[in-house]
Coordinates of C-alpha atoms and ligand atoms in Angstrom, one line a residue:
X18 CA 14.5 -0.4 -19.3
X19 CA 15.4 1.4 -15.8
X20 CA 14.4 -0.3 -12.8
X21 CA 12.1 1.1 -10.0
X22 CA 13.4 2.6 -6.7
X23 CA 11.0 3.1 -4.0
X24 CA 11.1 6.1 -1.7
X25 CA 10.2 5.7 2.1
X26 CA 10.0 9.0 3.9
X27 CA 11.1 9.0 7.0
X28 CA 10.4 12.6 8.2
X29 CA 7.5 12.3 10.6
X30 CA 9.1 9.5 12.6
X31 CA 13.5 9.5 12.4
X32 CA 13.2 13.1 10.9
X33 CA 11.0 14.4 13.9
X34 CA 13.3 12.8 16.6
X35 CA 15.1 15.9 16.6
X36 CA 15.1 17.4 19.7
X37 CA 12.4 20.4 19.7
X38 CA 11.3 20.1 16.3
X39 CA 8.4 18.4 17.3
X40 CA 5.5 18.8 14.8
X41 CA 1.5 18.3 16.1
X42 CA -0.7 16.6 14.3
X43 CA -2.1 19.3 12.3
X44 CA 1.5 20.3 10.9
X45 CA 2.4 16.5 10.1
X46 CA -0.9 15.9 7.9
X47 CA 0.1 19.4 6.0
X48 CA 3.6 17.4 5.6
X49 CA 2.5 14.7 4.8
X50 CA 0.1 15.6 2.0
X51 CA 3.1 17.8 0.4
X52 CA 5.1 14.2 0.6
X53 CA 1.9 12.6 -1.7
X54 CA 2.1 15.3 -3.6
X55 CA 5.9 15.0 -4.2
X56 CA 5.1 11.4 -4.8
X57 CA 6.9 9.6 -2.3
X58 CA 5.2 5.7 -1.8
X59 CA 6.0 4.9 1.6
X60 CA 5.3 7.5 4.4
X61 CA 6.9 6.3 8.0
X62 CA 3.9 8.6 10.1
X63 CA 5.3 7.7 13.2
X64 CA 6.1 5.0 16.4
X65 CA 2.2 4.9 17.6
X66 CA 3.4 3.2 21.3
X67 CA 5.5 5.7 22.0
X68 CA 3.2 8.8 22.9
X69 CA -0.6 9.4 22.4
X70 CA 0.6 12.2 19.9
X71 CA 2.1 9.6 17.4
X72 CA -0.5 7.0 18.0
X73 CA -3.0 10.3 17.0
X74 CA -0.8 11.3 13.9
X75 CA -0.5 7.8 12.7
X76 CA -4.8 7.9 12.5
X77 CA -4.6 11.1 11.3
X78 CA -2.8 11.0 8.3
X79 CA -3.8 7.6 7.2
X80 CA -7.4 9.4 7.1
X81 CA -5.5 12.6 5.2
X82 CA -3.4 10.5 2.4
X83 CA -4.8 8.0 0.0
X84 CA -1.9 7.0 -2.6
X85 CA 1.5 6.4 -0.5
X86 CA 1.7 3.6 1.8
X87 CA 1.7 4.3 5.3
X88 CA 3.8 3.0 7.8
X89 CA 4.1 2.4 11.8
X90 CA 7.2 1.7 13.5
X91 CA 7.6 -1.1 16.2
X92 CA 10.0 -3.2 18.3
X93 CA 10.1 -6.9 17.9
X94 CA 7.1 -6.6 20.6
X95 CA 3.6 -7.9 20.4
X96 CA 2.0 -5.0 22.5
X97 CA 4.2 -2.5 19.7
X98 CA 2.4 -4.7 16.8
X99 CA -1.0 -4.3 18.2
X100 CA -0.8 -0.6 19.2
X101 CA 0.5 0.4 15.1
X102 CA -2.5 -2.0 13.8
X103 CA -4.8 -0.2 15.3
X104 CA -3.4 3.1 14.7
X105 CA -3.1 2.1 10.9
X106 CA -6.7 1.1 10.6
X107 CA -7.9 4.1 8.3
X108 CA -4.6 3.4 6.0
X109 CA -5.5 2.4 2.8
X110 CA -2.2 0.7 1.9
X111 CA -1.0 -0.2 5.0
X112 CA 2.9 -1.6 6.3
X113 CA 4.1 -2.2 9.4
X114 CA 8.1 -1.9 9.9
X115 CA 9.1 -4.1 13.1
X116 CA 12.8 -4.8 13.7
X117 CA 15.6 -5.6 16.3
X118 CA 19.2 -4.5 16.8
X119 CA 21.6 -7.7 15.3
X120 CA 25.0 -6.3 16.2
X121 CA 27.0 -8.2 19.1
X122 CA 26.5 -4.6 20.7
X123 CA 23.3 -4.6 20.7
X124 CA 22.6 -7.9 21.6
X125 CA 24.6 -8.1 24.3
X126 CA 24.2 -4.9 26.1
X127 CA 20.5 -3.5 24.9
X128 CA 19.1 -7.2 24.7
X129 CA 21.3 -9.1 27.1
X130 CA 20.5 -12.1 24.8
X131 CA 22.6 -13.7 22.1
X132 CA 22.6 -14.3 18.5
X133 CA 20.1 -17.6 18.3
X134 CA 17.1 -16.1 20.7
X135 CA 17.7 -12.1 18.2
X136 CA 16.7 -14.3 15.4
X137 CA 13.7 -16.2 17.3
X138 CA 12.4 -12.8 18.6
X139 CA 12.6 -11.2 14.7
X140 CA 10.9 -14.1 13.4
X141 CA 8.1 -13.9 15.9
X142 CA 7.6 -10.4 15.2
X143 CA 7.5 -10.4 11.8
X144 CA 5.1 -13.6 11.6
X145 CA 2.7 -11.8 14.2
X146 CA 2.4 -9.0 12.3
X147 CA 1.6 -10.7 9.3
X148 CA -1.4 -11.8 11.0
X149 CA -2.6 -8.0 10.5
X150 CA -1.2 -6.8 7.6
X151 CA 0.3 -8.2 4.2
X152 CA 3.3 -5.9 4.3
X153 CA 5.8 -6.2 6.7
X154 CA 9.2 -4.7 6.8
X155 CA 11.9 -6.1 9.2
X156 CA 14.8 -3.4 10.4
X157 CA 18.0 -5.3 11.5
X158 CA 19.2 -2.0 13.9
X159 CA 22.9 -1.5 13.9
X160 CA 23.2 -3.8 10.5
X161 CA 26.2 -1.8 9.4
X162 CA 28.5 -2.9 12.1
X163 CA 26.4 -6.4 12.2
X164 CA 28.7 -9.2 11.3
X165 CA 27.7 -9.9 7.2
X166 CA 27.3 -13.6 7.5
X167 CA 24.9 -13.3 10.7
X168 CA 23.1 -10.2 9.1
X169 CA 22.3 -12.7 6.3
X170 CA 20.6 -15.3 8.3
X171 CA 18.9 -12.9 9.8
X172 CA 17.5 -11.5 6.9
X173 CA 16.6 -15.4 5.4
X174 CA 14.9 -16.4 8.2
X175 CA 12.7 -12.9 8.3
X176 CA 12.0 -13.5 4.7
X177 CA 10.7 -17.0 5.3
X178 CA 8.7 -15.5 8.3
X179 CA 6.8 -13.3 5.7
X180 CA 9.0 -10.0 5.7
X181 CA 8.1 -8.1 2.0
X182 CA 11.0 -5.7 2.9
X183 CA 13.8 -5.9 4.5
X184 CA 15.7 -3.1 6.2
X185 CA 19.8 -2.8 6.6
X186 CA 20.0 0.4 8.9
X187 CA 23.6 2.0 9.4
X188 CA 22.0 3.2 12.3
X189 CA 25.4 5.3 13.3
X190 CA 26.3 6.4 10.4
X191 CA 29.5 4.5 10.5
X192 CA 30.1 2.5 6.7
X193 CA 32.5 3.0 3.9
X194 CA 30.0 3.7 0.6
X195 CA 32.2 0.5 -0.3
X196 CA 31.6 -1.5 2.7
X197 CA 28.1 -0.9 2.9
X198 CA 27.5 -1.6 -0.6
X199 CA 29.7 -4.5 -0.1
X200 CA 27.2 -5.9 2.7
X201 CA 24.2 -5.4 0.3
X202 CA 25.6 -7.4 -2.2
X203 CA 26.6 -9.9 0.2
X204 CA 22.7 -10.3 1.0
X205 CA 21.9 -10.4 -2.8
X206 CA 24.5 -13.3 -3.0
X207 CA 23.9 -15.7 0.0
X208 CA 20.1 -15.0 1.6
X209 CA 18.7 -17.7 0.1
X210 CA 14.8 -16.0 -1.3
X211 CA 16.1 -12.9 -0.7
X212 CA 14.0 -12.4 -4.6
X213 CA 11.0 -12.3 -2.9
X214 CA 11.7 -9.1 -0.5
X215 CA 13.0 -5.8 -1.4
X216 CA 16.1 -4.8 0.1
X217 CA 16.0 -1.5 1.8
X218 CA 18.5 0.9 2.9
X219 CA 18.5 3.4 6.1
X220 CA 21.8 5.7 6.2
X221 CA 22.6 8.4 8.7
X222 CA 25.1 10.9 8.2
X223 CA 27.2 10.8 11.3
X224 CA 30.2 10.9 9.1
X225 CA 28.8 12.7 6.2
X226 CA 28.1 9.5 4.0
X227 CA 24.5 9.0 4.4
X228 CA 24.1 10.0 0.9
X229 CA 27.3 7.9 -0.6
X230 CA 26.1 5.0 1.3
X231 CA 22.8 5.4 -0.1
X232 CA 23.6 5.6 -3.2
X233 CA 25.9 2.3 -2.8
X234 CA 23.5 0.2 -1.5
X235 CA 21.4 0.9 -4.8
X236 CA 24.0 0.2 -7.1
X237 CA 24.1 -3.3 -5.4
X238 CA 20.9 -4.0 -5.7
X239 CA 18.5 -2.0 -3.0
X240 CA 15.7 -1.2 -4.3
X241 CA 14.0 1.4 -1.5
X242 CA 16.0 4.3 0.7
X243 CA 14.8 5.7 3.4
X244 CA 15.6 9.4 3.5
X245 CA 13.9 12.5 5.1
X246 CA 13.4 15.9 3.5
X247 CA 16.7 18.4 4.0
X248 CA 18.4 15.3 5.5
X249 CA 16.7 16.1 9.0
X250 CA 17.1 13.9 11.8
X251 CA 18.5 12.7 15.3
X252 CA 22.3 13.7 15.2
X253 CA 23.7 14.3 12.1
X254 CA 20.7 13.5 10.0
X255 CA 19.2 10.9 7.4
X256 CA 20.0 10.3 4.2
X257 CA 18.4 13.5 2.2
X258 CA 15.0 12.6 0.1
X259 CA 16.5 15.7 -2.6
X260 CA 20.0 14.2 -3.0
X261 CA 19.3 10.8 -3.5
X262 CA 16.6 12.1 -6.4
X263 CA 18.5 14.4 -8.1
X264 CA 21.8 12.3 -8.0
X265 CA 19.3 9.5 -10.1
X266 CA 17.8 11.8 -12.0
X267 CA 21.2 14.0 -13.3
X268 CA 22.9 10.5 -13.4
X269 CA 21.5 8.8 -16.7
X270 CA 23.6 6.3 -16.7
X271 CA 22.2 4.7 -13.7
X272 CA 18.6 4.4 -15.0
X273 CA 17.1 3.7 -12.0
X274 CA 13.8 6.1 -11.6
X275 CA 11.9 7.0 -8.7
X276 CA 8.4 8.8 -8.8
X277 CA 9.2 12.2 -7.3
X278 CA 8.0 14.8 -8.9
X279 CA 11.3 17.0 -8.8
X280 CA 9.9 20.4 -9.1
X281 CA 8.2 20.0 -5.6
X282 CA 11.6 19.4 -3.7
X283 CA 12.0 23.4 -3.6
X284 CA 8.9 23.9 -1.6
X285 CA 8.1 21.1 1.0
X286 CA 12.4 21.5 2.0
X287 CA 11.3 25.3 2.3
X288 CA 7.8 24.0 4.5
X289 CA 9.6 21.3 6.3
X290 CA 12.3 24.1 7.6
X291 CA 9.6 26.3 8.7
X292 CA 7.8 24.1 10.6
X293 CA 10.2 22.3 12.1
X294 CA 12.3 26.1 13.1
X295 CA 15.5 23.9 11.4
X296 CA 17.4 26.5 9.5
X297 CA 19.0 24.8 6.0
X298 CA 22.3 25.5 5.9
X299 CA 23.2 27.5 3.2
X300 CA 25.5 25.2 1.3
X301 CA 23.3 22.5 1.7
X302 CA 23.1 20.3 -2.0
X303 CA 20.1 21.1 -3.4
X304 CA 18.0 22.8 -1.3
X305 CA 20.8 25.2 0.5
X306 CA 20.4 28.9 -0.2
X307 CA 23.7 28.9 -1.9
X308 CA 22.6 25.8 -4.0
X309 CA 22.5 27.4 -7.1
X310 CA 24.6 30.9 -6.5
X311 CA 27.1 31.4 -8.1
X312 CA 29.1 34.3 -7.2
X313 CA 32.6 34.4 -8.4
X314 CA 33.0 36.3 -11.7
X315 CA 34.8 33.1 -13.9
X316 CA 31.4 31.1 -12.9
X317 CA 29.1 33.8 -13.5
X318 CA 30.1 34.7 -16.7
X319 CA 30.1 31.0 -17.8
X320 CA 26.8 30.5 -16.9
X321 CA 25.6 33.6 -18.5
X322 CA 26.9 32.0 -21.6
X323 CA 25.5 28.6 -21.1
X324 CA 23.7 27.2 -18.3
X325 CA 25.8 24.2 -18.5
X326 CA 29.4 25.3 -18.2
X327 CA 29.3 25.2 -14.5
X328 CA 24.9 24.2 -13.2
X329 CA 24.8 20.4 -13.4
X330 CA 20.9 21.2 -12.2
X331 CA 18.7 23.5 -14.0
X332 CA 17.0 25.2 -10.5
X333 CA 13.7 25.1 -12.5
X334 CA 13.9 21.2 -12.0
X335 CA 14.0 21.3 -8.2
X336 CA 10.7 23.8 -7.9
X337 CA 12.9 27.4 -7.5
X338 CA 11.9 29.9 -9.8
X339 CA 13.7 33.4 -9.9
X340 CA 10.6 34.4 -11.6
X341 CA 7.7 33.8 -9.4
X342 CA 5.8 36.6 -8.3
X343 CA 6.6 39.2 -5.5
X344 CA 4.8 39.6 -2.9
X345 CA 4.0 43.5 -1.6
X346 CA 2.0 45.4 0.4
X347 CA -0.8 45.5 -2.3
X348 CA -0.6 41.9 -3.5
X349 CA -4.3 40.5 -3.0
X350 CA -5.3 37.3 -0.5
X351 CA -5.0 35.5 -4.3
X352 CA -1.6 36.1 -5.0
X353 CA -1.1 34.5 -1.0
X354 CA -3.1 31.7 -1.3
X355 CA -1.8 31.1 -4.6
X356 CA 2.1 31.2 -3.1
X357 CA 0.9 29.6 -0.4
X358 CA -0.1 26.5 -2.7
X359 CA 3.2 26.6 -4.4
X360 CA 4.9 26.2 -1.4
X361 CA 2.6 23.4 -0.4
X362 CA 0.4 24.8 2.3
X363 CA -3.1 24.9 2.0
X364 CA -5.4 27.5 3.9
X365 CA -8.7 27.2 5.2
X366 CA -10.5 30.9 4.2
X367 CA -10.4 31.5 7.7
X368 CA -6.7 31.0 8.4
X369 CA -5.7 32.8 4.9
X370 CA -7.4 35.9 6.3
X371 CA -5.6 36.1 9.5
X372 CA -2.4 35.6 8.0
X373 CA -3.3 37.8 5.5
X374 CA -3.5 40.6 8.5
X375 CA 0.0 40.0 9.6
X376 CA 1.1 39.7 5.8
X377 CA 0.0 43.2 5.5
X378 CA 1.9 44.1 8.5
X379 CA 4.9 42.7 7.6
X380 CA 4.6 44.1 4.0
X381 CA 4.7 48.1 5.9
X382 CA 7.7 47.1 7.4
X383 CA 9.5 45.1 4.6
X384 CA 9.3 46.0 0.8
X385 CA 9.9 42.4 -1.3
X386 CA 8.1 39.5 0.8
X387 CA 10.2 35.9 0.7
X388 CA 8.7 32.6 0.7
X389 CA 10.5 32.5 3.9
X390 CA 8.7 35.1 5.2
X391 CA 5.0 34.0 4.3
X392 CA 5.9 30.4 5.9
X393 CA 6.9 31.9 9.1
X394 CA 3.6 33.8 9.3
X395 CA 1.7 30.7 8.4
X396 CA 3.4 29.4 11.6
X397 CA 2.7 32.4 14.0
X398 CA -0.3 30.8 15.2
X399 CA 1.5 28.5 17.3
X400 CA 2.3 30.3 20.0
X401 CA -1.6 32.1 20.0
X402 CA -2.1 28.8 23.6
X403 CA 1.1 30.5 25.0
X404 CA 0.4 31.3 29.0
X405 CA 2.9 34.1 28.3
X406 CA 2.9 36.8 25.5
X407 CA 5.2 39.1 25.1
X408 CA 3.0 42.7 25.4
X409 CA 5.4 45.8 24.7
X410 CA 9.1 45.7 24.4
X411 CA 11.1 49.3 24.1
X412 CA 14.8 49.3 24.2
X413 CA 17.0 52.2 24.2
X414 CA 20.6 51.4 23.2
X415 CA 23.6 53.0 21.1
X416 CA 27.5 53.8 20.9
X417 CA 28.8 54.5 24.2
X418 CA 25.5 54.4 26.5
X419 CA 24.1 51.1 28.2
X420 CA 21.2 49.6 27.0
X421 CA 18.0 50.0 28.6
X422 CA 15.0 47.8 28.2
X423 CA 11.6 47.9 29.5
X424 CA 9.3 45.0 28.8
X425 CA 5.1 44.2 29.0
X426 CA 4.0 40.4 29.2
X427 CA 0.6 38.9 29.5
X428 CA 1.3 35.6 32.2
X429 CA -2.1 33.9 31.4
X430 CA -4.3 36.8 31.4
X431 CA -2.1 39.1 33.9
X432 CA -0.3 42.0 33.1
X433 CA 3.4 42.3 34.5
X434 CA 6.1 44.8 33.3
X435 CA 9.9 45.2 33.9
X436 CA 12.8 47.2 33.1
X437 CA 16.2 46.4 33.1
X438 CA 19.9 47.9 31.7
X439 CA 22.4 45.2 30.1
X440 CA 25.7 45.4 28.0
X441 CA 23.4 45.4 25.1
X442 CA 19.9 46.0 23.7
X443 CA 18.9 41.7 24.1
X444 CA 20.6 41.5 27.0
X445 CA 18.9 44.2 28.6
X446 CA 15.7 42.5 27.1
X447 CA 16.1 39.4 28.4
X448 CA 16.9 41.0 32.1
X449 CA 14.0 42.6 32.0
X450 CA 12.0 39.8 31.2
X451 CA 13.7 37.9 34.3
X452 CA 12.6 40.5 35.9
X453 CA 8.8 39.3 35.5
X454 CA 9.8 35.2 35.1
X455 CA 12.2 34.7 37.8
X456 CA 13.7 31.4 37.6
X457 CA 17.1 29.8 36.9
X458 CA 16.8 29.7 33.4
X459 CA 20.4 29.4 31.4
X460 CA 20.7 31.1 27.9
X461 CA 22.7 27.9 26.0
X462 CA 22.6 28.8 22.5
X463 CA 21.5 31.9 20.8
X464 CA 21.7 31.7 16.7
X465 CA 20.1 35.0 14.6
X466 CA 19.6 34.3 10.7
X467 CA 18.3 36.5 8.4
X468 CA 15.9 35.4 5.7
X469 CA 16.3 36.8 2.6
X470 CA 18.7 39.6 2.0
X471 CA 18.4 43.5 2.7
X472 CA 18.1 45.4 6.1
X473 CA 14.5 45.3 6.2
X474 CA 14.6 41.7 6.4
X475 CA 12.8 39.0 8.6
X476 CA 15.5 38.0 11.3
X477 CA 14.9 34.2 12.8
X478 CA 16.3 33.3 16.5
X479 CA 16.5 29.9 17.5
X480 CA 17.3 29.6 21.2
X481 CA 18.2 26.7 23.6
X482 CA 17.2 27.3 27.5
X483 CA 18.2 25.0 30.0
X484 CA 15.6 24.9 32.9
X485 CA 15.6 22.4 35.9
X486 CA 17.9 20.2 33.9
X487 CA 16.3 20.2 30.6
X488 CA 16.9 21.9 27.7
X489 CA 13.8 23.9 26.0
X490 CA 13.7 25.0 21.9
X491 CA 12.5 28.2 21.3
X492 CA 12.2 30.0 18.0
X493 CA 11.2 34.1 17.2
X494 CA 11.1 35.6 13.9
X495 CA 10.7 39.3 13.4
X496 CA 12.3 42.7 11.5
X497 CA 13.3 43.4 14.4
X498 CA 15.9 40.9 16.0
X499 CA 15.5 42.3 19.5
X500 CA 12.1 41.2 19.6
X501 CA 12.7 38.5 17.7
X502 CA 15.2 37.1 20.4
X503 CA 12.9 37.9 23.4
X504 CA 10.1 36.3 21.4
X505 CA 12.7 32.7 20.9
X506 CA 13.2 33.1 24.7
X507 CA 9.4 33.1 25.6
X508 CA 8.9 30.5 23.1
X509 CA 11.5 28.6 25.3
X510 CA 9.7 29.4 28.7
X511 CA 6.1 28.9 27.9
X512 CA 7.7 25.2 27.0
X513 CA 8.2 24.6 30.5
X514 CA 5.7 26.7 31.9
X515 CA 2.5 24.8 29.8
X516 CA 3.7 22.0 31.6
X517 CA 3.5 23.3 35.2
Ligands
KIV928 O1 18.4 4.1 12.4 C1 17.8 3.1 12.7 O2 18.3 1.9 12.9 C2 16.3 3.2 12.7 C3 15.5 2.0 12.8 C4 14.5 2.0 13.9 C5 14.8 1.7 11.4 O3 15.8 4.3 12.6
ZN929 ZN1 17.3 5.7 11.8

């Protein structure tokens, strides 16, 4: 018989600590309804004392989901405990995930405290919050470099205090898959009740082994991973929801099941990306745009042949189908809602027909219509409470003349124009537009991807501003990249300038 793993999203609350992917509430219920539909159990919805906005989205989605568990994130603190009860009161399964850092590290120089008064505090935390809730999961932060023998009466005492499960973050991504393994067993072994708790696991990838290490700790004995979708997160990442599934579902030997319903990985990576304006890279395992191409002759002849000689994954199983329909100019508001669906967004009738509007639009300009495409429409509507619009934009440029640009915005209601020459049709774009914002602003990244394929495509600019010491996210998609980049640059400004 296999044996049940559980799968704990983390993409709302480690997966949105990515600097300027911030999601609002409305995006995280749309996310978190494609994760109950994917069939994760445990969704982390966010750390509710740490900003209004994640207190809101905690309320929020425990209204919006009814099946996965949800969970709030805390310190070992009272006030933390009380602020994520209240915020979970609409959950209908309901968990609370306290913890404190156990490494000497971390209790020496985050806690100034030593190892007797870490273990007090965790127990304290974990037996207040069981005064609220039945399920309570302790994190021991920094367990991978925590010392094996302390980690594990750490872990007893929690247990005895009422923790259900108990969390061993690698919180910087530093374990050998045979070390970290190594430490679960060593838990399994020695933590005396350690049956009555499910042992957890919470990789990041600064080295590239979130995945490995994952995949280790199960193999000794964990029995829930926390992962986020396309392996998003602060630094390097999380452990990836789609790798984790498909390694245990290609790998038969391992029988260990989970209850994601494969064929939706495709679409919520695809949403997830969108929303989040986090390109996936293309090699990316599973999800990657390159996942499945294969483009040297050898490998495409073989697979002609038989699937198998060189596709351990049959694409079908992760939700991408060649086949699915096309979009064009005369595809009906059906055939968009429906693709909509299958990529996991649902439209009120009044948002279908306004992105409906632009679809058509889009579809004059650009002959086959991507799911890319249709997501990035679905998430024009952002910017529609930006204090500055970008108007007109013309731009003369070529082979052996300088570029010229001149440039309409709307500042809050105002019209302003400029016009400015640069060494090349954005740079003359983005003079101009200093022209109309002048302030120190400083260009700091600058990254253009197309798409899909073909000239016509959709080109997406992610941009990084530095303002008055702070560095400011902005994203632009359009056919034309010009545009698209001035659009990432307002995107950046109307960042700093909603807050003046
Ligand atoms: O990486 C980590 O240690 C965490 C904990 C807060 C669970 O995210
Ligand atoms: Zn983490």
């Amino acid at each position: 018989m296999s044996d049940r793993l559980f799968i704990f999203d983390t993409t709302l609350r480690d997966g949105e600590q990515v600097p300027g992917c911030q999601l609002n509430t409305i995006e995280k219920i749309q996310v978190a309804k494609a994760l109950e539909a994917l069939g994760v159990d445990v969704i982390e919805a966010g750390f509710p004392i740490s900003s209004p906005g994640d207190f809101n989205s905690v309320i929020e989605i425990s209204k919006a989901v009814t099946w996965p568990t949800i969970c709030a994130l805390t310190r070992a603190v009272e006030k933390d405990i009380d602020v994520a009860v209240e915020s979970l009161k609409y959950a209908k399964r309901k968990r609370i995930h306290t913890g404190i850092g156990t490494s000497d590290s971390h209790i020496k120089y985050k806690f100034n405290s030593n190892r007797e008064e870490i273990i007090e505090r965790a127990v304290a935390a974990v037996k207040y919050a069981r005064r609220f809730v039945d399920d309570v999961e302790f994190y021991a932060e920094d367990a991978g470099r925590t010392d094996n023998e302390y980690l594990a009466r750490v872990i007893e005492a929690v247990i005895k205090a009422g923790a259900t499960v108990v969390n061993i973050p690698d919180t910087t991504g530093y374990c050998l898959p045979s070390e970290y393994g190594a430490k679960i067993k060593y838990l399994v072994d020695h933590v005396d009740g350690i049956d009555r708790a499910i042992i957890s696991t919470h990789c990041h990838n600064d080295l590239g082994m979130a995945t490995a290490n994952t995949i280790s700790g199960v193999l000794n004995g964990a029995r829930q991973v926390e992962v986020t979708i396309n392996g998003i997160g602060e630094r390097a990442g999380n452990t990836a929801l789609e790798e984790i599934t498909m390694i245990l579902k290609s790998h038969h030997d391992i029988q260990i099941d989970t209850n994601i319903n494969t064929q939706k990985i495709y679409p919520i990576s695809r949403m997830v990306s969108s929303l989040m304006n986090m390109p996936v890279q293309a090699n990316k395992a599973i999800v990657g745009r390159n996942a499945f191409a294969h483009s040297s002759g050898i490998h495409q002849d073989g697979v002609l042949k038989n699937m198998e000689t060189y596709e351990i994954i049959n694409p079908k199983d992760v939700g991408i189908d060649d086949n699915s329909i096309v979009l064009t100019a005369r595809s009906g508001r059906a055939a968009l809602k429906h693709r909509f669906s299958s990529l996991g967004v649902e439209l009120t009738q009044e948002k279908l027909d306004k992105v409906y509007e632009e679809f058509l639009k889009l579809a004059d300009r650009k002959k086959d219509i991507h799911d890319d495409d249709i997501l990035v429409l679905a998430g024009a509507e952002r910017t529609l409470n930006h204090r500055i619009k970008l108007e007109h934009l013309q731009v003369t440029s070529g082979v052996g003349v300088r570029a010229v640009a001149s440039i309409g915005l709307n500042v809050s209601g105002e019209k302003f124009e400029g016009t400015a020459s640069g060494n090349g049709p954005v740079d003359a774009a983005i003079k101009a537009l200093k022209k109309i914002i002048d302030r120190k602003m400083i260009l700091k990244e600058f990254t253009i991807q197309a798409i899909s394929r073909g000239s016509d495509d959709v080109g997406k600019v992610h941009m990084q501003v530095e303002y008055d010491g702070q560095v400011y996210y902005g994203f632009g998609a359009n056919t034309d990249i010009v545009a698209a980049s001035v659009e990432a640059y307002i995107d950046c400004i109307n960042k700093f300038a909603n807050k003046d």
